[in-house]
Amino acid sequence: MIDQEQMYERYKRLLAEYMEGKNEETLYNGQLFSRHMIECGVSPEDVLSVHIEIMREFFPNMDERLESSFDFLLEAMIGYGLAYREHQNLRFKQRQLETEIDIAANVQQSLLVSAVPEIDSLDIGVISKPAKKMSGDYYHFVRDEQNFLSIAIADVIGKGIPAAMCMSMIKYAMDSEPEQRTKPSAVLENLNRVVEQNVDPSMFITMFYGLYNEKEHRLYYASAGHEPGFFYSSQKDRFEELTAKGRVLGLDRSTKYREYEKLIMPGDMIVLLSDGVTECRTKKGFIERGEVVDLIRKRMDRSAQEIVDSVYKELERLQEFQLRDDFTLIILKRRV
Amino acid sequence: MMMKNAPSRVEIHNEWDIVRARQSGRDYAKELGFGNVDQARIATAISELARNIYLYAKPGVITIEVIDDQGKKGLAITAKDDGPGINDLRQAMEDGYTTSGGLGAGLPGVKRLMDEFDILSEAGKGTKITARKYLR
Ligand SMILES: Nc1ncnc2c1ncn2[C@@H]1O[C@H](COP(=O)(O)OP(=O)(O)OP(=O)(O)O)[C@@H](O)[C@H]1O
Ligand SMILES: [Mg+2]
């Protein structure tokens, strides 16, 4: 708190000085003083009241109408003072909220980050970036003793905190999947039931689930309405769509998912993504899926992690560093 | 002027009554020795309370009285009505919450303008708000 007496005296000195000389330096000092008052929490009506008192002191014979005009102004400023206080309080609350969200985002990050397994035959690269503080994208890798690698990538339609909360539930459901290996179609069917039962009907989740057999180099996969990935055949030197059909999770509890299978040859690549990758909006409009492929192709000789990092950087730049949707890109490359 | 020891009681039916309540509060405040700013603050607080009665719970009563709490002199304003009551007090006391859409001071404003603030409300029965301000 600022001392009332002191404030009065200082304001009076500055005001008198200004009325004498009208010089800029006094105005500057007045500005500094007002900053000090703001810092001390003095509200506008208090400043005005001091001003009025000093005017009465300076001009004891002030026109009565002029004097009452000050009272009128004072009355009007009470409302501004309240709006100012409210604003300060809301600002404080916003800072608190942001801190809370930061903590929640950290919790979520530690929940969702899945270690990328080290595998002799596969080179794996992953990047996952939230558009806001919290992500609605999810991915995970699990490798079992029989050298099967399961890969999941999911996307909650929507962004921000609601999507992130939903994602945490998916993570929990995935963790409670039985220990032994399950067919991708069965995993999706089970998750579909969990989502249908537990998630608000306005929320949809898409997911791609794959199981890679490291001995036979076969990928078994199924998709619940997820953005199709790409398959690169080194033999044909061509990128193809990794199409898989299936309904979004949570629509209908009896949904069945079809399972697909692909033989992966040395040098082949599997690209999985969330729609934040393909729905990048640049100045020229949405980028085409083909452009994503071009970006990957240009960097194909690098390691999987280098490819995803560099594609992300390029797309981030194209969007002028503003992600509109959560971004997840995974590349699995069979080593030659 | 005679010292106002007796409380003033203003019934709120229409907007004109809001003005009367304000006026009465200002007179009491002036006589007790509140400065200009505090007079304006008290008048604004009364205005908000009376306006809420007028908008949501009329008729009601605004009572203004001088208090003396062990030498601590001040003014107490009570707004009482038998209206619908306020369902969610926490929400009503939140900054930025308003149904009138205006950037009014509202209940949080009244709390800020005064030194003490207390609110009792029961759905279907009514609301009683007491606010006090002391001479410094
Ligand atoms: N005496 C009352 N009886 C019943 N409901 C009330 C009463 N006073 C306030 N309320 C309820 O509490 C809400 C908050 O009141 P408050 O005065 O803070 O804001 P407001 O009247 O909506 O807007 P304004 O900012 O213009 O005053 C009101 O919208 C109203 O629903
Ligand atoms: Mg109101």
Coordinates of C-alpha atoms and ligand atoms in Angstrom, one line a residue:
Chain A
M1 CA 0.0 0.0 0.0
I2 CA 1.0 3.5 -0.7
D3 CA 0.8 6.1 2.0
Q4 CA -2.2 8.3 1.4
E5 CA -0.5 11.4 2.7
Q6 CA 2.6 10.8 0.7
M7 CA 0.6 10.2 -2.5
Y8 CA -1.4 13.4 -1.9
E9 CA 1.8 15.5 -1.4
R10 CA 3.6 14.0 -4.4
Y11 CA 0.6 14.4 -6.7
K12 CA 0.1 17.9 -5.5
R13 CA 3.7 18.9 -6.2
L14 CA 3.6 17.4 -9.7
L15 CA 0.3 19.1 -10.5
A16 CA 1.4 22.5 -9.2
E17 CA 4.7 22.2 -11.1
Y18 CA 2.8 21.4 -14.3
M19 CA 0.2 24.2 -13.9
E20 CA 3.2 26.6 -13.5
G21 CA 5.3 25.5 -16.4
K22 CA 3.4 23.0 -18.6
N23 CA 6.6 21.2 -19.3
E24 CA 7.1 17.7 -20.7
E25 CA 9.4 16.6 -18.0
T26 CA 6.7 17.0 -15.4
L27 CA 4.4 15.0 -17.5
Y28 CA 7.0 12.3 -17.8
N29 CA 7.4 12.3 -14.0
G30 CA 3.6 12.1 -13.7
Q31 CA 3.6 9.1 -15.9
L32 CA 6.2 7.4 -13.8
F33 CA 4.2 8.2 -10.7
S34 CA 1.1 6.8 -12.1
R35 CA 2.9 3.5 -12.8
H36 CA 4.0 3.5 -9.2
M37 CA 0.4 4.0 -8.1
I38 CA -0.8 1.2 -10.4
E39 CA 1.8 -1.1 -8.9
C40 CA 0.6 -0.2 -5.4
G41 CA -3.0 -1.0 -6.4
V42 CA -4.4 2.5 -6.2
S43 CA -7.6 2.6 -8.2
P44 CA -8.7 5.4 -10.7
E45 CA -11.3 6.9 -8.4
D46 CA -8.7 7.4 -5.6
V47 CA -6.5 9.3 -8.0
L48 CA -9.4 11.4 -9.1
S49 CA -10.4 12.1 -5.5
V50 CA -6.9 13.3 -4.7
H51 CA -7.1 15.5 -7.7
I52 CA -10.4 17.0 -6.7
E53 CA -9.2 17.7 -3.2
I54 CA -6.1 19.5 -4.4
M55 CA -8.2 21.6 -6.8
R56 CA -10.4 22.7 -4.0
E57 CA -7.3 23.6 -2.0
F58 CA -5.8 25.6 -4.9
F59 CA -9.1 27.3 -5.9
P60 CA -11.1 27.8 -2.8
N61 CA -13.5 30.0 -4.7
M62 CA -14.0 27.6 -7.5
D63 CA -17.3 27.9 -9.4
E64 CA -19.8 25.7 -7.7
R65 CA -20.9 24.1 -10.9
L66 CA -17.3 23.3 -11.8
E67 CA -16.9 21.7 -8.4
S68 CA -20.0 19.5 -8.7
S69 CA -18.8 18.4 -12.2
F70 CA -15.9 16.8 -10.4
D71 CA -18.3 14.9 -8.1
F72 CA -20.1 13.7 -11.2
L73 CA -16.9 12.5 -12.7
L74 CA -16.0 10.8 -9.5
E75 CA -19.2 8.8 -9.5
A76 CA -18.6 7.7 -13.1
M77 CA -15.1 6.6 -12.2
I78 CA -16.3 4.2 -9.5
G79 CA -17.5 1.8 -12.1
Y80 CA -14.2 2.0 -14.0
G81 CA -12.4 1.4 -10.7
L82 CA -14.4 -1.8 -10.3
A83 CA -13.8 -2.9 -13.8
Y84 CA -10.1 -2.4 -13.2
R85 CA -10.1 -4.4 -10.1
E86 CA -12.1 -7.2 -11.8
H87 CA -9.6 -7.2 -14.6
Q88 CA -6.7 -7.5 -12.2
N89 CA -8.4 -10.4 -10.5
L90 CA -9.2 -12.2 -13.7
R91 CA -5.6 -11.7 -14.8
F92 CA -4.4 -13.3 -11.7
K93 CA -6.8 -16.2 -12.1
Q94 CA -5.7 -16.7 -15.7
R95 CA -2.1 -17.0 -14.6
Q96 CA -3.2 -19.5 -12.0
L97 CA -5.1 -21.5 -14.6
E98 CA -2.1 -21.5 -17.0
T99 CA 0.1 -22.9 -14.2
E100 CA -2.5 -25.6 -13.6
I101 CA -2.6 -26.4 -17.3
D102 CA 1.2 -26.6 -17.5
I103 CA 1.2 -29.1 -14.7
A104 CA -1.6 -31.1 -16.4
A105 CA 0.4 -31.0 -19.6
N106 CA 3.4 -32.4 -17.9
V107 CA 1.4 -35.1 -16.3
Q108 CA 0.0 -36.0 -19.7
Q109 CA 3.3 -36.0 -21.4
S110 CA 4.7 -38.4 -18.8
L111 CA 1.6 -40.6 -19.4
L112 CA 1.7 -40.6 -23.1
V113 CA 5.4 -40.7 -24.0
S114 CA 6.1 -44.2 -25.0
A115 CA 9.7 -45.4 -25.3
V116 CA 10.7 -46.3 -28.8
P117 CA 12.0 -49.8 -28.8
E118 CA 15.5 -50.7 -30.2
I119 CA 15.1 -53.4 -32.8
D120 CA 17.7 -54.9 -35.1
S121 CA 15.6 -55.2 -38.1
L122 CA 13.6 -51.9 -37.8
D123 CA 14.7 -48.3 -37.7
I124 CA 11.9 -46.3 -35.9
G125 CA 11.4 -42.6 -35.8
V126 CA 8.6 -40.7 -33.9
I127 CA 7.6 -37.2 -33.4
S128 CA 4.5 -36.0 -31.6
K129 CA 3.7 -32.3 -30.9
P130 CA 0.6 -30.8 -29.4
A131 CA -1.0 -27.8 -31.1
K132 CA -1.9 -26.3 -27.8
K133 CA -0.4 -27.3 -24.4
M134 CA -2.1 -30.7 -24.3
S135 CA -2.3 -33.3 -27.0
G136 CA -5.2 -35.3 -28.3
D137 CA -2.8 -37.5 -30.2
Y138 CA -1.5 -40.8 -28.8
Y139 CA 0.9 -43.4 -29.8
H140 CA 2.5 -46.3 -28.2
F141 CA 4.9 -49.2 -28.9
V142 CA 5.0 -52.5 -27.1
R143 CA 7.4 -55.3 -27.8
D144 CA 6.9 -58.8 -26.4
E145 CA 9.3 -61.7 -25.9
Q146 CA 8.3 -63.4 -29.1
N147 CA 9.6 -60.5 -31.1
F148 CA 6.3 -59.0 -31.9
L149 CA 6.1 -55.3 -32.0
S150 CA 2.7 -53.6 -31.6
I151 CA 2.2 -50.1 -32.7
A152 CA -0.7 -47.8 -32.0
I153 CA -1.5 -44.4 -33.2
A154 CA -4.7 -42.6 -32.3
D155 CA -6.3 -39.2 -32.6
V156 CA -9.2 -37.7 -30.7
I157 CA -11.3 -35.5 -32.9
G158 CA -10.9 -32.2 -31.1
K159 CA -8.1 -30.5 -29.4
G160 CA -7.0 -29.2 -26.1
I161 CA -8.0 -30.3 -22.7
P162 CA -11.1 -32.3 -23.5
A163 CA -9.2 -34.3 -26.1
A164 CA -6.3 -34.8 -23.8
M165 CA -8.5 -36.1 -21.0
C166 CA -10.1 -38.5 -23.5
M167 CA -6.6 -39.6 -24.6
S168 CA -5.6 -40.5 -21.1
M169 CA -8.5 -42.8 -20.9
I170 CA -7.5 -44.5 -24.1
K171 CA -4.0 -44.9 -22.6
Y172 CA -5.5 -46.6 -19.6
A173 CA -7.6 -48.9 -21.7
M174 CA -4.6 -49.9 -23.8
D175 CA -2.6 -50.6 -20.6
S176 CA -5.3 -52.9 -19.4
E177 CA -5.2 -55.0 -22.6
P178 CA -4.3 -58.6 -21.8
E179 CA -0.5 -59.3 -21.6
Q180 CA -0.5 -61.8 -24.4
R181 CA -0.5 -60.7 -28.0
T182 CA -3.9 -59.9 -29.5
K183 CA -4.9 -59.6 -33.1
P184 CA -5.2 -55.9 -34.2
S185 CA -8.9 -56.4 -35.1
A186 CA -9.6 -57.7 -31.6
V187 CA -7.8 -54.9 -29.9
L188 CA -9.8 -52.3 -31.8
E189 CA -13.1 -54.2 -31.1
N190 CA -12.3 -54.1 -27.5
L191 CA -11.3 -50.5 -27.4
N192 CA -14.4 -49.6 -29.4
R193 CA -16.5 -51.0 -26.6
V194 CA -14.6 -49.1 -24.0
V195 CA -14.9 -45.9 -25.8
E196 CA -18.6 -46.4 -26.6
Q197 CA -19.3 -47.0 -22.9
N198 CA -17.1 -44.3 -21.4
V199 CA -16.7 -41.4 -23.7
D200 CA -19.1 -38.6 -24.4
P201 CA -20.9 -39.3 -27.7
S202 CA -19.7 -36.0 -29.2
M203 CA -16.1 -37.3 -29.0
F204 CA -14.7 -39.5 -31.6
I205 CA -11.4 -41.4 -31.7
T206 CA -9.6 -42.8 -34.6
M207 CA -6.9 -45.4 -34.3
F208 CA -4.5 -47.4 -36.3
Y209 CA -3.2 -50.5 -34.7
G210 CA -0.5 -52.7 -36.1
L211 CA 1.4 -55.8 -35.1
Y212 CA 4.8 -56.4 -36.6
N213 CA 6.2 -59.9 -36.7
E214 CA 9.9 -59.4 -36.6
K215 CA 10.8 -63.0 -37.8
E216 CA 8.5 -63.0 -40.8
H217 CA 8.5 -59.3 -41.4
R218 CA 4.9 -59.1 -41.7
L219 CA 2.7 -56.2 -40.6
Y220 CA -0.8 -57.1 -39.5
Y221 CA -3.0 -54.1 -39.1
A222 CA -6.5 -52.7 -38.7
S223 CA -7.8 -49.2 -38.6
A224 CA -10.7 -47.4 -36.9
G225 CA -11.3 -44.6 -39.3
H226 CA -7.8 -43.4 -38.9
E227 CA -6.0 -41.2 -41.4
P228 CA -4.4 -43.7 -43.8
G229 CA -0.6 -44.0 -43.6
F230 CA 1.8 -44.8 -46.4
F231 CA 3.8 -47.8 -47.5
Y232 CA 7.0 -47.4 -49.4
S233 CA 8.1 -50.3 -51.5
S234 CA 11.8 -50.1 -52.2
Q235 CA 11.5 -52.7 -54.9
K236 CA 9.0 -50.5 -56.9
D237 CA 10.5 -47.3 -55.5
R238 CA 7.0 -46.1 -54.9
F239 CA 4.8 -44.8 -52.1
E240 CA 1.4 -46.4 -51.7
E241 CA -1.6 -45.6 -49.5
L242 CA -1.7 -47.9 -46.5
T243 CA -5.4 -48.2 -46.7
A244 CA -7.5 -49.9 -44.1
K245 CA -11.2 -49.5 -43.7
G246 CA -13.1 -49.4 -40.4
R247 CA -15.5 -47.2 -38.4
V248 CA -14.3 -44.6 -35.9
L249 CA -14.2 -45.9 -32.3
G250 CA -17.2 -45.3 -30.1
L251 CA -19.9 -45.1 -32.8
D252 CA -21.4 -48.5 -32.4
R253 CA -20.5 -51.2 -29.8
S254 CA -20.8 -54.1 -32.2
T255 CA -18.4 -52.8 -34.9
K256 CA -16.1 -55.4 -36.4
Y257 CA -12.7 -54.5 -37.8
R258 CA -11.1 -56.0 -40.8
E259 CA -7.5 -57.1 -40.6
Y260 CA -4.9 -56.5 -43.3
E261 CA -1.5 -57.9 -43.8
K262 CA 1.6 -56.6 -45.6
L263 CA 5.0 -58.2 -46.2
I264 CA 7.8 -55.8 -45.5
M265 CA 11.0 -56.1 -47.5
P266 CA 14.4 -54.6 -46.7
G267 CA 14.4 -50.9 -47.4
D268 CA 10.6 -50.7 -47.2
M269 CA 9.0 -48.1 -45.0
I270 CA 5.7 -47.7 -43.1
V271 CA 4.6 -44.2 -42.5
L272 CA 1.9 -43.6 -39.8
L273 CA 0.4 -40.2 -39.1
S274 CA -2.3 -38.2 -37.4
D275 CA -4.4 -35.8 -39.5
G276 CA -2.5 -32.9 -38.0
V277 CA 0.2 -33.8 -40.5
T278 CA -2.0 -33.8 -43.6
E279 CA -4.3 -31.0 -42.5
C280 CA -1.5 -28.5 -42.3
R281 CA -2.8 -25.3 -43.6
T282 CA -0.3 -23.1 -45.4
K283 CA -0.8 -19.8 -47.2
K284 CA -1.7 -21.8 -50.3
G285 CA -4.4 -23.8 -48.5
F286 CA -4.2 -27.3 -47.1
I287 CA -1.2 -29.3 -48.2
E288 CA -1.8 -32.4 -50.2
R289 CA -1.0 -35.9 -49.0
G290 CA 1.3 -36.1 -52.0
E291 CA 3.3 -33.2 -50.6
V292 CA 3.9 -35.1 -47.4
V293 CA 5.2 -38.0 -49.4
D294 CA 7.5 -35.7 -51.4
L295 CA 8.9 -34.3 -48.1
I296 CA 9.6 -37.8 -46.9
R297 CA 11.1 -38.9 -50.2
K298 CA 13.5 -36.0 -50.2
R299 CA 15.0 -37.2 -46.9
M300 CA 14.6 -41.0 -47.4
D301 CA 18.3 -41.8 -47.1
R302 CA 18.4 -40.4 -43.6
S303 CA 17.6 -42.3 -40.3
A304 CA 13.9 -42.6 -39.5
Q305 CA 14.2 -40.2 -36.6
E306 CA 16.0 -37.6 -38.8
I307 CA 13.2 -37.9 -41.4
V308 CA 10.3 -37.3 -39.0
D309 CA 12.2 -34.4 -37.2
S310 CA 13.0 -32.7 -40.5
V311 CA 9.5 -33.2 -42.0
Y312 CA 8.1 -31.7 -38.9
K313 CA 10.4 -28.7 -39.0
E314 CA 9.5 -28.1 -42.7
L315 CA 5.8 -28.3 -42.1
E316 CA 6.0 -26.1 -39.0
R317 CA 7.8 -23.5 -41.1
L318 CA 5.2 -23.7 -43.9
Q319 CA 2.5 -23.0 -41.3
E320 CA 4.4 -20.1 -40.0
F321 CA 5.0 -21.8 -36.7
Q322 CA 1.4 -22.2 -35.7
L323 CA 0.2 -25.8 -35.4
R324 CA -3.6 -26.0 -35.9
D325 CA -3.9 -29.6 -34.9
D326 CA -1.8 -32.0 -32.9
F327 CA 0.9 -33.5 -35.0
T328 CA 2.2 -37.1 -34.8
L329 CA 4.4 -38.8 -37.4
I330 CA 5.9 -42.2 -37.1
I331 CA 8.2 -43.9 -39.6
L332 CA 9.3 -47.6 -39.5
K333 CA 12.0 -48.5 -41.9
R334 CA 13.1 -52.1 -42.4
R335 CA 16.9 -52.0 -42.3
V336 CA 18.7 -53.3 -45.4
Chain B
M1 CA -28.8 18.4 11.2
M2 CA -30.0 15.8 13.5
M3 CA -27.8 12.7 13.9
K4 CA -29.4 9.8 12.1
N5 CA -29.5 7.1 14.6
A6 CA -32.7 5.5 13.4
P7 CA -32.2 3.1 10.4
S8 CA -33.6 4.1 7.1
R9 CA -35.8 1.7 5.3
V10 CA -36.5 1.9 1.6
E11 CA -38.8 -0.5 -0.2
I12 CA -37.8 -1.4 -3.7
H13 CA -40.6 -1.6 -6.2
N14 CA -39.4 0.4 -9.1
E15 CA -36.3 2.2 -10.5
W16 CA -37.3 5.4 -8.6
D17 CA -36.9 3.5 -5.4
I18 CA -33.3 2.6 -6.4
V19 CA -32.6 6.3 -6.5
R20 CA -34.2 6.9 -3.1
A21 CA -32.1 4.2 -1.6
R22 CA -28.9 5.6 -3.0
Q23 CA -29.8 9.1 -1.8
S24 CA -30.5 7.9 1.7
G25 CA -27.3 5.9 1.8
R26 CA -25.3 8.9 0.6
D27 CA -26.9 11.2 3.2
Y28 CA -26.0 8.8 6.0
A29 CA -22.5 8.4 4.7
K30 CA -21.9 12.1 4.5
E31 CA -23.2 12.8 7.9
L32 CA -21.1 10.0 9.4
G33 CA -18.0 11.7 7.9
F34 CA -17.2 9.5 4.9
G35 CA -15.1 11.2 2.3
N36 CA -16.3 11.8 -1.3
V37 CA -15.0 8.6 -2.7
D38 CA -16.4 6.4 0.0
Q39 CA -19.8 8.2 -0.3
A40 CA -19.7 7.3 -4.0
R41 CA -18.7 3.8 -3.3
I42 CA -21.5 3.3 -0.8
A43 CA -24.0 4.8 -3.2
T44 CA -22.8 2.5 -5.9
A45 CA -23.1 -0.6 -3.7
I46 CA -26.6 0.3 -2.7
S47 CA -27.4 0.9 -6.3
E48 CA -26.2 -2.6 -7.3
L49 CA -28.1 -4.3 -4.5
A50 CA -31.3 -2.4 -5.1
R51 CA -31.1 -3.0 -8.8
N52 CA -30.8 -6.8 -8.2
I53 CA -33.9 -6.7 -6.1
Y54 CA -35.7 -4.6 -8.8
L55 CA -34.5 -7.0 -11.6
Y56 CA -34.8 -10.4 -9.9
A57 CA -36.8 -10.3 -6.7
K58 CA -39.0 -7.3 -6.2
P59 CA -40.3 -6.2 -3.9
G60 CA -37.6 -6.0 -1.3
V61 CA -36.2 -3.7 1.3
I62 CA -32.9 -1.8 1.6
T63 CA -32.0 -0.9 5.2
I64 CA -29.3 1.6 6.0
E65 CA -28.0 2.0 9.5
V66 CA -25.2 3.4 11.5
I67 CA -23.2 0.9 13.4
D68 CA -20.7 1.2 16.2
D69 CA -18.6 -1.8 16.7
Q70 CA -16.6 -1.1 19.9
G71 CA -15.8 2.4 18.7
K72 CA -15.5 1.3 15.1
K73 CA -18.1 3.5 13.4
G74 CA -19.5 2.7 10.1
L75 CA -22.5 2.0 7.9
A76 CA -24.4 -1.2 7.4
I77 CA -26.5 -1.9 4.3
T78 CA -29.0 -4.7 4.2
A79 CA -30.8 -5.9 1.1
K80 CA -33.6 -8.3 1.9
D81 CA -36.2 -9.8 -0.4
D82 CA -38.5 -12.8 -0.5
G83 CA -37.7 -13.5 -4.2
P84 CA -36.5 -16.7 -5.9
G85 CA -33.1 -16.8 -4.1
I86 CA -29.8 -17.4 -5.7
N87 CA -29.1 -21.0 -6.6
D88 CA -25.4 -21.0 -7.1
L89 CA -23.8 -18.4 -4.8
R90 CA -20.3 -19.4 -5.7
Q91 CA -21.1 -18.6 -9.4
A92 CA -22.9 -15.4 -8.5
M93 CA -19.8 -14.2 -6.6
E94 CA -17.5 -15.0 -9.5
D95 CA -15.9 -12.2 -11.4
G96 CA -17.1 -11.9 -14.9
Y97 CA -20.4 -13.8 -14.2
T98 CA -23.4 -11.8 -15.2
T99 CA -26.8 -12.6 -16.7
S100 CA -27.7 -9.0 -17.5
G101 CA -24.8 -9.0 -20.0
G102 CA -23.7 -5.6 -18.9
L103 CA -20.3 -4.9 -17.5
G104 CA -21.8 -4.0 -14.2
A105 CA -20.2 -4.2 -10.8
G106 CA -22.5 -7.0 -9.7
L107 CA -22.2 -8.8 -6.4
P108 CA -18.4 -9.1 -6.5
G109 CA -18.3 -5.4 -7.1
V110 CA -20.4 -4.7 -4.0
K111 CA -18.0 -6.9 -2.0
R112 CA -15.0 -4.8 -3.3
L113 CA -16.7 -1.5 -2.6
M114 CA -17.5 -2.4 1.0
D115 CA -15.3 -3.7 3.9
E116 CA -17.5 -6.6 4.9
F117 CA -20.0 -8.6 2.9
D118 CA -22.3 -11.5 3.8
I119 CA -24.9 -13.2 1.8
L120 CA -27.7 -15.7 2.8
S121 CA -30.0 -17.1 0.2
E122 CA -32.4 -19.9 -0.1
A123 CA -34.0 -21.1 -3.2
G124 CA -37.7 -20.1 -3.3
K125 CA -37.4 -18.2 -0.1
G126 CA -35.3 -15.1 -0.7
T127 CA -32.1 -13.4 -0.2
K128 CA -30.5 -11.3 2.5
I129 CA -27.3 -9.5 1.8
T130 CA -25.4 -7.4 4.4
A131 CA -22.5 -5.2 3.6
R132 CA -20.6 -2.9 6.0
K133 CA -18.2 -0.1 5.6
Y134 CA -16.2 1.5 8.4
L135 CA -14.8 4.9 8.8
R136 CA -11.0 4.9 8.6
Ligands
LIG1 N1 -31.8 -10.5 -4.9 C1 -31.7 -11.5 -5.8 N2 -32.6 -12.5 -5.9 C2 -32.4 -13.5 -6.8 N3 -31.4 -13.6 -7.7 C3 -30.4 -12.7 -7.6 C4 -30.5 -11.6 -6.7 N4 -29.4 -10.8 -6.8 C5 -28.7 -11.4 -7.8 N5 -29.3 -12.5 -8.3 C6 -28.8 -13.5 -9.3 O1 -27.3 -13.5 -9.2 C7 -26.8 -13.2 -10.4 C8 -25.5 -12.3 -10.3 O2 -25.9 -11.0 -9.8 P1 -24.9 -9.8 -10.2 O3 -25.5 -8.6 -9.6 O4 -23.5 -10.1 -9.7 O5 -24.8 -9.7 -11.7 P2 -26.0 -9.4 -12.8 O6 -27.1 -8.7 -12.0 O7 -26.3 -10.6 -13.6 O8 -25.3 -8.4 -13.7 P3 -24.8 -6.9 -13.4 O9 -23.3 -7.0 -13.5 O10 -25.4 -6.0 -14.4 O11 -25.2 -6.6 -12.0 C9 -27.9 -12.5 -11.2 O12 -27.8 -12.7 -12.6 C10 -29.2 -13.1 -10.6 O13 -29.4 -14.3 -11.4
MG2 MG -26.7 -7.0 -10.7

